[in-house]
Amino acid sequence: MLLALLAVTLIGGFYIYWHYYNVFGEGVKSGILKNVVRKGQIFKTYEGELIQAGIKGAVGGGAQSNNFVFSIENKRIYDTLALHSGKRFDLHYNEYRGVLPWRGNTVYIVDSILSMTDSGVSVY
């Protein structure tokens, strides 16, 4: 009985680590920052959206913009992004297999800003 309980605990612990804490992938996304927000019912998280160059096909044969939706754990990164909405950013992110409610609403967690430049896009 004790051995079975130990086995279930180890397997459960490994699954939780593998699914929620082990980094599945990492990369860099570039684009114009559309928005960043702080939201949540119980856990307030930082979320953002980057508009990438190009378009992607939509269901039904249409076209839509290529957006990267991400979460941010670090308040300093959030503050920097919030002050510079509309600028072009290169953001480094880690990708996880699962979402934790206190980490954010997406599996993509931005952990650093690699560069920031003016977007060169005029709204007038």
Tab-separated table of C-alpha atoms in Angstrom:
chain	number	residue	atom	x	y	z
A	1	MET	CA	0.000	0.000	0.000
A	2	LEU	CA	2.780	2.414	0.913
A	3	LEU	CA	4.657	1.561	-2.275
A	4	ALA	CA	1.542	2.215	-4.377
A	5	LEU	CA	1.008	5.587	-2.688
A	6	LEU	CA	4.642	6.511	-3.285
A	7	ALA	CA	4.373	5.503	-6.958
A	8	VAL	CA	1.198	7.566	-7.480
A	9	THR	CA	2.806	10.570	-5.762
A	10	LEU	CA	5.957	10.333	-7.892
A	11	ILE	CA	4.026	9.891	-11.135
A	12	GLY	CA	1.697	12.767	-10.235
A	13	GLY	CA	4.608	15.008	-9.305
A	14	PHE	CA	6.426	14.195	-12.514
A	15	TYR	CA	3.288	14.927	-14.566
A	16	ILE	CA	2.762	18.298	-12.871
A	17	TYR	CA	6.406	19.249	-13.400
A	18	TRP	CA	6.419	18.059	-17.026
A	19	HIS	CA	3.124	19.690	-17.968
A	20	TYR	CA	3.324	23.006	-16.094
A	21	TYR	CA	6.949	23.810	-15.215
A	22	ASN	CA	9.185	22.203	-17.835
A	23	VAL	CA	9.917	24.606	-20.702
A	24	PHE	CA	8.650	22.999	-23.913
A	25	GLY	CA	10.191	25.554	-26.266
A	26	GLU	CA	11.613	29.038	-26.436
A	27	GLY	CA	11.983	31.654	-29.105
A	28	VAL	CA	11.815	35.270	-30.178
A	29	LYS	CA	8.808	37.016	-31.696
A	30	SER	CA	9.004	40.394	-33.391
A	31	GLY	CA	6.199	42.816	-34.068
A	32	ILE	CA	4.344	45.936	-33.084
A	33	LEU	CA	2.927	45.945	-29.571
A	34	LYS	CA	-0.861	46.165	-29.775
A	35	ASN	CA	-1.695	46.168	-26.069
A	36	VAL	CA	-0.792	44.985	-22.581
A	37	VAL	CA	-3.305	44.563	-19.771
A	38	ARG	CA	-3.516	43.392	-16.171
A	39	LYS	CA	-6.600	41.271	-15.616
A	40	GLY	CA	-8.081	38.333	-13.772
A	41	GLN	CA	-10.848	37.397	-11.342
A	42	ILE	CA	-8.726	35.851	-8.583
A	43	PHE	CA	-5.186	35.896	-9.969
A	44	LYS	CA	-4.259	39.206	-11.629
A	45	THR	CA	-1.957	38.443	-14.542
A	46	TYR	CA	-0.248	40.517	-17.212
A	47	GLU	CA	-1.269	39.747	-20.796
A	48	GLY	CA	-0.181	41.243	-24.103
A	49	GLU	CA	-0.565	41.054	-27.844
A	50	LEU	CA	1.989	41.628	-30.589
A	51	ILE	CA	1.040	42.232	-34.234
A	52	GLN	CA	3.512	40.367	-36.434
A	53	ALA	CA	4.317	41.156	-40.052
A	54	GLY	CA	2.328	39.326	-42.707
A	55	ILE	CA	-1.065	37.674	-42.687
A	56	LYS	CA	-2.303	34.172	-42.081
A	57	GLY	CA	-5.177	32.283	-43.606
A	58	ALA	CA	-8.446	32.214	-41.709
A	59	VAL	CA	-11.053	29.492	-41.645
A	60	GLY	CA	-13.341	29.956	-44.627
A	61	GLY	CA	-10.681	31.312	-46.971
A	62	GLY	CA	-10.346	34.814	-45.512
A	63	ALA	CA	-7.245	36.487	-44.156
A	64	GLN	CA	-6.455	37.791	-40.701
A	65	SER	CA	-3.543	39.501	-39.012
A	66	ASN	CA	-0.822	37.359	-37.482
A	67	ASN	CA	-1.029	38.145	-33.750
A	68	PHE	CA	1.077	36.709	-30.931
A	69	VAL	CA	-0.840	36.590	-27.639
A	70	PHE	CA	1.384	36.179	-24.576
A	71	SER	CA	1.564	36.428	-20.793
A	72	ILE	CA	4.131	38.269	-18.667
A	73	GLU	CA	5.287	37.220	-15.185
A	74	ASN	CA	7.619	40.146	-14.490
A	75	LYS	CA	6.021	43.500	-13.586
A	76	ARG	CA	9.066	45.443	-14.834
A	77	ILE	CA	8.626	43.959	-18.304
A	78	TYR	CA	4.909	44.789	-18.166
A	79	ASP	CA	5.661	48.396	-17.118
A	80	THR	CA	8.148	48.854	-19.967
A	81	LEU	CA	5.720	47.466	-22.533
A	82	ALA	CA	2.822	49.540	-21.155
A	83	LEU	CA	4.810	52.759	-21.602
A	84	HIS	CA	5.712	51.969	-25.219
A	85	SER	CA	2.585	50.593	-26.859
A	86	GLY	CA	2.735	50.912	-30.650
A	87	LYS	CA	6.496	50.404	-30.882
A	88	ARG	CA	8.270	47.448	-32.472
A	89	PHE	CA	9.618	44.875	-30.026
A	90	ASP	CA	11.671	41.697	-30.143
A	91	LEU	CA	10.413	39.592	-27.224
A	92	HIS	CA	12.004	36.410	-25.878
A	93	TYR	CA	9.502	33.863	-24.583
A	94	ASN	CA	9.289	30.412	-23.017
A	95	GLU	CA	6.557	28.006	-24.087
A	96	TYR	CA	4.994	25.594	-21.599
A	97	ARG	CA	2.615	22.690	-22.210
A	98	GLY	CA	-0.003	23.891	-19.717
A	99	VAL	CA	-1.406	27.116	-18.288
A	100	LEU	CA	-1.217	27.975	-14.581
A	101	PRO	CA	-3.775	30.591	-13.460
A	102	TRP	CA	-1.217	32.625	-11.473
A	103	ARG	CA	1.278	32.628	-14.359
A	104	GLY	CA	-1.027	33.883	-17.120
A	105	ASN	CA	-3.714	32.954	-19.628
A	106	THR	CA	-1.402	31.556	-22.321
A	107	VAL	CA	1.366	28.970	-22.627
A	108	TYR	CA	3.709	31.702	-23.961
A	109	ILE	CA	5.499	33.574	-21.151
A	110	VAL	CA	7.614	36.584	-22.168
A	111	ASP	CA	10.706	36.752	-19.965
A	112	SER	CA	12.764	39.498	-21.624
A	113	ILE	CA	12.744	42.371	-24.093
A	114	LEU	CA	15.578	42.015	-26.590
A	115	SER	CA	15.031	45.272	-28.487
A	116	MET	CA	12.606	48.143	-28.919
A	117	THR	CA	12.387	50.564	-31.868
A	118	ASP	CA	9.861	52.973	-33.319
A	119	SER	CA	7.390	51.126	-35.504
A	120	GLY	CA	7.556	53.560	-38.400
A	121	VAL	CA	3.789	53.236	-38.825
A	122	SER	CA	1.774	56.437	-38.913
A	123	VAL	CA	-1.801	56.467	-37.673
A	124	TYR	CA	-2.672	59.678	-39.568
